Amino acid sequence: MRSMPLTNLVQAVRPVPITICTVAKASSPAARAMASEWRDKLQRYVSVEEVCVKPNPKNVKDPLLAVQHEGERTLAALPNDAYVVLLDERGKALTSPGLAALLTRASSDGSPRLAFLVGGPHGHHASVRARADISIRLSDMVLNHQVAHVVLLEQLYRAWTILKGSPYHH
């Protein structure tokens, strides 16, 4: 039996609402403009909610304690029923079609929401890692949160265009 091309399966993909939770200070105007552009494109396909968690909310000098506080706030901001995708340089490498497949799985598994987590300058706390259903990386290199946010939005848009058979991904 021949395998069916991914684009033939697309019609059945239910858009799973997305929450993007980022530990970050306010982004630069350029990063905000780029993120807005990709968010607007992505929202043609799926609902996107963005949550910003203030880095080092208690202004502590110890980076480990700061990450712990950020982790507490991140977990509090997450929808309880979300399928959680942690972005981390040690995560699994995915191709763009691989991300499209992840979206398809979330849809077929009945996940009510996807949550993508972008960590702060010192990464994610162990409690946040433990809550994640999968850990992926956007690059072999560490990315600034503003860059990671824009890359994530573009890749989510690309994944949806793959699923819908749009010529954007070639």
Coordinates of N, CA and C in Angstrom, one line a residue:
M1 N 0.8 -1.2 0.0 CA 0.0 0.0 0.0 C 0.9 1.2 0.0
R2 N 0.6 2.2 -0.9 CA 1.4 3.4 -1.0 C 1.0 4.4 0.1
S3 N 2.0 5.1 0.6 CA 1.6 6.1 1.7 C 1.0 7.3 1.0
M4 N 0.1 7.9 1.6 CA -0.6 9.0 1.1 C 0.2 10.3 1.4
P5 N 0.4 11.2 0.4 CA 1.1 12.4 0.7 C 0.5 13.2 1.8
L6 N 1.3 13.9 2.5 CA 0.8 14.7 3.7 C -0.3 15.7 3.2
T7 N -0.1 16.3 2.0 CA -1.1 17.3 1.6 C -2.5 16.6 1.4
N8 N -2.6 15.3 1.1 CA -3.9 14.7 1.0 C -4.6 14.5 2.3
L9 N -3.8 14.5 3.4 CA -4.3 14.3 4.7 C -4.8 15.6 5.4
V10 N -4.5 16.7 4.8 CA -4.7 18.0 5.4 C -6.1 18.3 5.6
Q11 N -7.0 17.9 4.8 CA -8.3 18.4 4.9 C -8.9 18.0 6.2
A12 N -8.4 16.9 6.9 CA -9.0 16.5 8.1 C -8.3 17.1 9.3
V13 N -7.3 17.9 9.1 CA -6.6 18.5 10.2 C -7.4 19.6 10.9
R14 N -7.7 19.4 12.1 CA -8.5 20.4 12.9 C -7.5 21.4 13.5
P15 N -7.7 22.7 13.3 CA -6.8 23.7 13.8 C -6.9 23.6 15.4
V16 N -5.7 23.4 16.0 CA -5.6 23.3 17.4 C -5.1 24.7 17.9
P17 N -5.9 25.4 18.7 CA -5.5 26.8 19.1 C -4.1 26.7 19.8
I18 N -3.3 27.8 19.5 CA -1.9 27.8 20.0 C -1.8 28.9 21.0
T19 N -1.1 28.6 22.1 CA -0.6 29.6 23.0 C 0.9 29.6 22.9
I20 N 1.5 30.8 22.8 CA 3.0 30.9 22.8 C 3.3 31.7 24.1
C21 N 4.0 31.0 25.0 CA 4.4 31.6 26.2 C 5.9 31.9 26.2
T22 N 6.3 33.2 26.3 CA 7.7 33.6 26.2 C 8.1 34.3 27.5
V23 N 9.2 33.9 28.0 CA 9.8 34.6 29.2 C 10.7 35.7 28.6
A24 N 10.2 36.9 28.7 CA 10.9 38.0 28.0 C 10.5 39.4 28.5
K25 N 11.4 40.3 28.4 CA 11.1 41.7 28.5 C 10.5 42.2 27.3
A26 N 10.1 43.4 27.2 CA 9.4 43.9 26.0 C 10.4 43.8 24.8
S27 N 9.8 43.4 23.7 CA 10.6 43.2 22.5 C 10.9 44.5 21.8
S28 N 12.0 44.5 21.0 CA 12.3 45.7 20.2 C 11.2 46.0 19.2
P29 N 11.1 47.3 18.8 CA 10.1 47.6 17.8 C 10.2 46.7 16.5
A30 N 11.4 46.4 16.1 CA 11.6 45.6 14.9 C 11.2 44.2 15.1
A31 N 11.5 43.6 16.3 CA 11.0 42.3 16.6 C 9.5 42.2 16.7
R32 N 8.9 43.2 17.3 CA 7.4 43.3 17.4 C 6.8 43.3 16.0
A33 N 7.4 44.1 15.1 CA 6.8 44.3 13.8 C 6.9 42.9 13.0
M34 N 8.0 42.2 13.1 CA 8.2 41.0 12.5 C 7.2 39.9 13.1
A35 N 7.2 39.9 14.4 CA 6.3 38.9 15.0 C 4.8 39.2 14.6
S36 N 4.4 40.4 14.6 CA 3.1 40.8 14.2 C 2.7 40.3 12.8
E37 N 3.7 40.5 11.9 CA 3.5 40.1 10.5 C 3.2 38.6 10.4
W38 N 4.1 37.8 11.1 CA 3.9 36.3 11.0 C 2.7 35.9 11.8
R39 N 2.4 36.5 12.9 CA 1.2 36.2 13.7 C -0.1 36.4 12.8
D40 N -0.1 37.5 12.1 CA -1.3 37.8 11.3 C -1.4 36.7 10.2
K41 N -0.3 36.3 9.6 CA -0.4 35.3 8.6 C -0.8 34.0 9.2
L42 N -0.3 33.6 10.3 CA -0.6 32.4 11.0 C -2.1 32.3 11.4
Q43 N -2.6 33.4 11.8 CA -4.0 33.4 12.3 C -5.0 33.2 11.1
R44 N -4.6 33.2 9.9 CA -5.4 32.8 8.8 C -5.8 31.3 8.9
Y45 N -5.0 30.6 9.6 CA -5.1 29.1 9.8 C -5.6 28.7 11.2
V46 N -5.1 29.4 12.2 CA -5.3 28.9 13.6 C -5.3 30.1 14.5
S47 N -6.0 29.9 15.6 CA -6.1 31.0 16.7 C -4.7 30.9 17.4
V48 N -4.2 32.1 17.7 CA -2.9 32.2 18.4 C -3.1 33.2 19.5
E49 N -2.7 32.8 20.7 CA -2.7 33.6 21.9 C -1.2 33.7 22.4
E50 N -0.8 34.9 22.7 CA 0.6 35.1 23.2 C 0.6 35.6 24.6
V51 N 1.4 34.9 25.4 CA 1.6 35.3 26.9 C 3.0 35.6 27.1
C52 N 3.3 36.7 27.8 CA 4.6 37.1 28.1 C 4.8 37.0 29.6
V53 N 5.8 36.2 30.0 CA 6.1 36.1 31.4 C 7.4 37.0 31.7
K54 N 7.3 37.8 32.7 CA 8.4 38.7 33.0 C 9.6 37.9 33.5
P55 N 10.7 38.2 32.9 CA 11.9 37.5 33.4 C 12.3 38.0 34.8
N56 N 12.8 37.0 35.6 CA 13.3 37.3 36.9 C 12.3 38.2 37.7
P57 N 11.1 37.8 37.9 CA 10.1 38.6 38.5 C 10.3 39.2 39.9
K58 N 11.2 38.5 40.6 CA 11.5 39.0 42.0 C 12.9 39.6 42.0
N59 N 13.5 39.9 40.9 CA 14.7 40.6 40.8 C 15.8 40.0 41.7
V60 N 16.0 38.7 41.7 CA 17.0 38.0 42.5 C 18.3 38.0 41.7
K61 N 19.4 37.9 42.4 CA 20.7 37.9 41.7 C 21.1 36.5 41.3
D62 N 20.6 35.5 42.0 CA 20.9 34.1 41.7 C 20.2 33.6 40.4
P63 N 20.9 33.3 39.3 CA 20.2 32.9 38.1 C 19.3 31.7 38.3
L64 N 19.7 30.7 39.1 CA 18.9 29.5 39.3 C 17.6 29.9 40.0
L65 N 17.7 30.8 41.0 CA 16.4 31.2 41.6 C 15.5 32.0 40.7
A66 N 16.2 32.8 39.8 CA 15.4 33.6 38.9 C 14.6 32.6 37.9
V67 N 15.3 31.6 37.5 CA 14.7 30.6 36.6 C 13.6 29.8 37.3
Q68 N 13.8 29.6 38.6 CA 12.7 28.9 39.4 C 11.4 29.8 39.4
H69 N 11.6 31.1 39.7 CA 10.5 32.0 39.7 C 9.8 32.1 38.3
E70 N 10.7 32.2 37.3 CA 10.1 32.3 35.9 C 9.3 31.0 35.6
G71 N 9.8 29.9 36.1 CA 9.1 28.6 35.9 C 7.8 28.6 36.5
E72 N 7.7 29.1 37.8 CA 6.4 29.1 38.5 C 5.4 30.0 37.7
R73 N 5.9 31.1 37.2 CA 5.0 32.0 36.5 C 4.6 31.4 35.1
T74 N 5.5 30.7 34.5 CA 5.2 30.0 33.2 C 4.2 28.9 33.4
L75 N 4.3 28.1 34.4 CA 3.4 27.0 34.7 C 2.0 27.6 35.0
A76 N 2.0 28.7 35.8 CA 0.7 29.3 36.1 C 0.0 29.9 34.9
A77 N 0.8 30.3 33.9 CA 0.2 30.9 32.7 C -0.3 29.8 31.7
L78 N 0.1 28.6 31.8 CA -0.2 27.5 30.9 C -1.7 27.1 31.1
P79 N -2.4 26.9 29.9 CA -3.7 26.2 30.1 C -3.4 24.8 30.6
N80 N -4.3 24.3 31.5 CA -4.1 23.0 32.1 C -4.1 21.8 31.1
D81 N -5.0 22.0 30.1 CA -5.2 20.9 29.2 C -4.3 21.0 27.9
A82 N -3.3 21.8 27.9 CA -2.5 22.0 26.7 C -1.5 20.9 26.5
Y83 N -1.2 20.6 25.2 CA -0.1 19.8 24.8 C 1.1 20.7 24.8
V84 N 2.1 20.5 25.6 CA 3.2 21.5 25.8 C 4.4 21.1 25.0
V85 N 4.8 22.1 24.2 CA 6.0 21.9 23.3 C 7.1 22.9 23.9
L86 N 8.1 22.4 24.5 CA 9.2 23.2 25.0 C 10.2 23.5 24.0
L87 N 10.6 24.7 23.8 CA 11.7 25.1 22.8 C 13.0 25.1 23.6
D88 N 14.0 24.3 23.2 CA 15.2 24.2 23.9 C 16.3 23.7 22.9
E89 N 17.5 24.3 23.1 CA 18.6 23.9 22.2 C 18.9 22.4 22.3
R90 N 18.5 21.8 23.4 CA 18.8 20.3 23.5 C 17.6 19.5 23.1
G91 N 16.6 20.1 22.5 CA 15.4 19.4 22.1 C 15.6 18.6 20.8
K92 N 14.5 17.9 20.4 CA 14.6 17.2 19.2 C 14.6 18.1 18.0
A93 N 15.4 17.8 17.0 CA 15.4 18.5 15.7 C 14.3 18.1 14.9
L94 N 13.5 19.1 14.4 CA 12.4 18.8 13.5 C 12.6 19.6 12.2
T95 N 12.2 19.0 11.1 CA 12.1 19.7 9.8 C 10.8 20.4 9.8
S96 N 10.6 21.3 8.8 CA 9.3 22.0 8.7 C 8.2 21.0 8.5
P97 N 8.4 20.0 7.6 CA 7.3 19.0 7.5 C 7.1 18.2 8.8
G98 N 8.2 18.0 9.6 CA 8.1 17.4 10.9 C 7.2 18.2 11.9
L99 N 7.3 19.5 11.8 CA 6.5 20.3 12.6 C 5.0 20.2 12.2
A100 N 4.9 20.2 10.9 CA 3.5 20.0 10.3 C 2.9 18.7 10.8
A101 N 3.7 17.7 10.9 CA 3.3 16.3 11.4 C 2.9 16.4 12.9
L102 N 3.7 17.2 13.6 CA 3.4 17.4 15.1 C 2.0 18.1 15.2
L103 N 1.7 19.1 14.4 CA 0.4 19.7 14.4 C -0.7 18.7 14.0
T104 N -0.4 17.9 13.1 CA -1.4 16.9 12.7 C -1.7 15.9 13.8
R105 N -0.6 15.5 14.5 CA -0.8 14.5 15.6 C -1.6 15.2 16.7
A106 N -1.3 16.4 17.0 CA -2.0 17.1 18.1 C -3.5 17.2 17.7
S107 N -3.8 17.4 16.5 CA -5.2 17.5 16.0 C -5.9 16.1 16.1
S108 N -5.2 15.1 15.6 CA -5.8 13.7 15.6 C -5.9 13.1 17.0
D109 N -5.0 13.6 17.9 CA -5.0 13.1 19.3 C -6.1 13.8 20.1
G110 N -6.7 14.8 19.6 CA -7.8 15.5 20.3 C -7.3 16.6 21.3
S111 N -6.0 17.0 21.1 CA -5.5 18.0 22.0 C -6.3 19.3 21.9
P112 N -6.8 19.8 23.0 CA -7.6 21.0 22.9 C -6.8 22.3 22.7
R113 N -5.5 22.3 23.0 CA -4.6 23.4 22.8 C -3.2 23.0 22.8
L114 N -2.4 23.7 22.0 CA -0.9 23.5 21.9 C -0.3 24.7 22.6
A115 N 0.7 24.5 23.4 CA 1.4 25.6 24.1 C 2.9 25.4 23.8
F116 N 3.5 26.5 23.2 CA 4.9 26.5 22.8 C 5.6 27.4 23.9
L117 N 6.6 26.9 24.5 CA 7.3 27.7 25.5 C 8.7 28.1 25.1
V118 N 8.9 29.4 25.1 CA 10.2 30.0 24.8 C 10.8 30.5 26.2
G119 N 11.9 30.0 26.5 CA 12.5 30.3 27.8 C 13.2 31.6 27.8
G120 N 13.7 32.0 29.0 CA 14.4 33.2 29.2 C 15.9 33.0 29.0
P121 N 16.7 34.0 29.4 CA 18.1 34.0 29.1 C 18.8 32.8 29.8
H122 N 18.3 32.2 30.8 CA 18.9 31.1 31.5 C 18.2 29.8 31.3
G123 N 17.3 29.8 30.3 CA 16.6 28.6 30.0 C 15.3 28.3 30.8
H124 N 14.9 27.0 30.8 CA 13.7 26.6 31.5 C 14.0 25.9 32.8
H125 N 13.2 26.1 33.8 CA 13.3 25.4 35.1 C 12.9 23.9 34.9
A126 N 13.4 23.1 35.8 CA 13.2 21.6 35.7 C 11.7 21.3 35.8
S127 N 10.9 22.1 36.6 CA 9.5 21.9 36.7 C 8.8 22.2 35.3
V128 N 9.3 23.1 34.6 CA 8.7 23.4 33.3 C 9.1 22.3 32.3
R129 N 10.3 21.8 32.3 CA 10.7 20.7 31.5 C 9.9 19.5 31.8
A130 N 9.6 19.2 33.1 CA 8.8 18.1 33.5 C 7.4 18.2 32.9
R131 N 6.9 19.4 32.8 CA 5.5 19.5 32.3 C 5.4 19.4 30.8
A132 N 6.5 19.5 30.1 CA 6.5 19.4 28.6 C 6.2 18.0 28.1
D133 N 5.4 18.0 27.0 CA 5.1 16.7 26.4 C 6.2 16.4 25.4
I134 N 6.8 17.4 24.8 CA 7.9 17.2 23.9 C 8.8 18.4 23.9
S135 N 10.1 18.2 23.7 CA 11.1 19.3 23.6 C 11.7 19.3 22.2
I136 N 11.6 20.5 21.6 CA 12.1 20.6 20.2 C 13.1 21.8 20.2
R137 N 13.9 21.8 19.2 CA 14.8 23.0 19.0 C 14.6 23.6 17.6
L138 N 14.7 24.9 17.6 CA 14.6 25.6 16.4 C 15.9 25.7 15.6
S139 N 17.0 25.5 16.3 CA 18.4 25.6 15.8 C 19.3 24.9 16.7
D140 N 20.5 24.5 16.1 CA 21.6 24.0 16.9 C 22.2 25.1 17.8
M141 N 22.0 26.3 17.4 CA 22.5 27.4 18.1 C 21.5 28.0 19.1
V142 N 22.0 28.6 20.2 CA 21.1 29.3 21.1 C 20.6 30.6 20.4
L143 N 19.3 30.8 20.5 CA 18.7 32.0 19.9 C 18.2 32.9 21.0
N144 N 18.3 34.2 20.8 CA 17.7 35.2 21.6 C 16.2 35.0 21.6
H145 N 15.5 35.3 22.7 CA 14.1 35.0 22.8 C 13.3 35.8 21.7
Q146 N 13.7 37.0 21.3 CA 13.0 37.7 20.2 C 13.1 37.0 18.9
V147 N 14.3 36.5 18.6 CA 14.6 35.8 17.4 C 13.8 34.5 17.4
A148 N 13.9 33.8 18.5 CA 13.2 32.5 18.6 C 11.7 32.6 18.4
H149 N 11.2 33.7 19.0 CA 9.7 34.0 18.9 C 9.3 34.2 17.4
V150 N 10.1 35.0 16.7 CA 9.8 35.2 15.3 C 10.0 34.0 14.4
V151 N 11.1 33.2 14.7 CA 11.3 32.0 13.9 C 10.2 31.0 14.2
L152 N 9.8 30.9 15.5 CA 8.6 30.0 15.8 C 7.4 30.3 15.0
L153 N 7.0 31.6 15.0 CA 5.8 32.1 14.3 C 5.9 31.7 12.8
E154 N 7.1 32.0 12.2 CA 7.3 31.7 10.8 C 7.2 30.2 10.5
Q155 N 7.8 29.4 11.4 CA 7.7 27.9 11.2 C 6.3 27.4 11.4
L156 N 5.6 27.9 12.3 CA 4.2 27.5 12.5 C 3.4 27.9 11.3
Y157 N 3.6 29.1 10.7 CA 2.9 29.5 9.5 C 3.3 28.5 8.4
R158 N 4.6 28.2 8.2 CA 5.1 27.3 7.2 C 4.5 25.9 7.3
A159 N 4.4 25.5 8.6 CA 3.8 24.1 8.8 C 2.3 24.1 8.3
W160 N 1.6 25.2 8.6 CA 0.2 25.2 8.2 C 0.1 25.3 6.7
T161 N 1.0 26.1 6.0 CA 1.0 26.1 4.6 C 1.3 24.7 4.0
I162 N 2.2 24.0 4.6 CA 2.4 22.6 4.2 C 1.1 21.8 4.3
L163 N 0.5 21.9 5.4 CA -0.8 21.1 5.6 C -1.9 21.5 4.7
K164 N -1.9 22.7 4.3 CA -3.0 23.2 3.4 C -2.6 23.1 1.9
G165 N -1.3 22.7 1.6 CA -0.9 22.6 0.2 C -0.6 23.9 -0.4
S166 N -0.3 24.9 0.4 CA 0.1 26.2 -0.2 C 1.5 26.1 -0.8
P167 N 1.8 26.9 -1.8 CA 3.1 26.9 -2.4 C 4.2 27.6 -1.6
Y168 N 3.9 28.2 -0.4 CA 4.9 28.9 0.4 C 6.1 28.0 0.6
H169 N 5.9 26.8 1.1 CA 7.0 25.8 1.4 C 7.3 25.1 0.1
H170 N 8.5 25.2 -0.4 CA 8.9 24.5 -1.6 C 10.3 23.9 -1.4

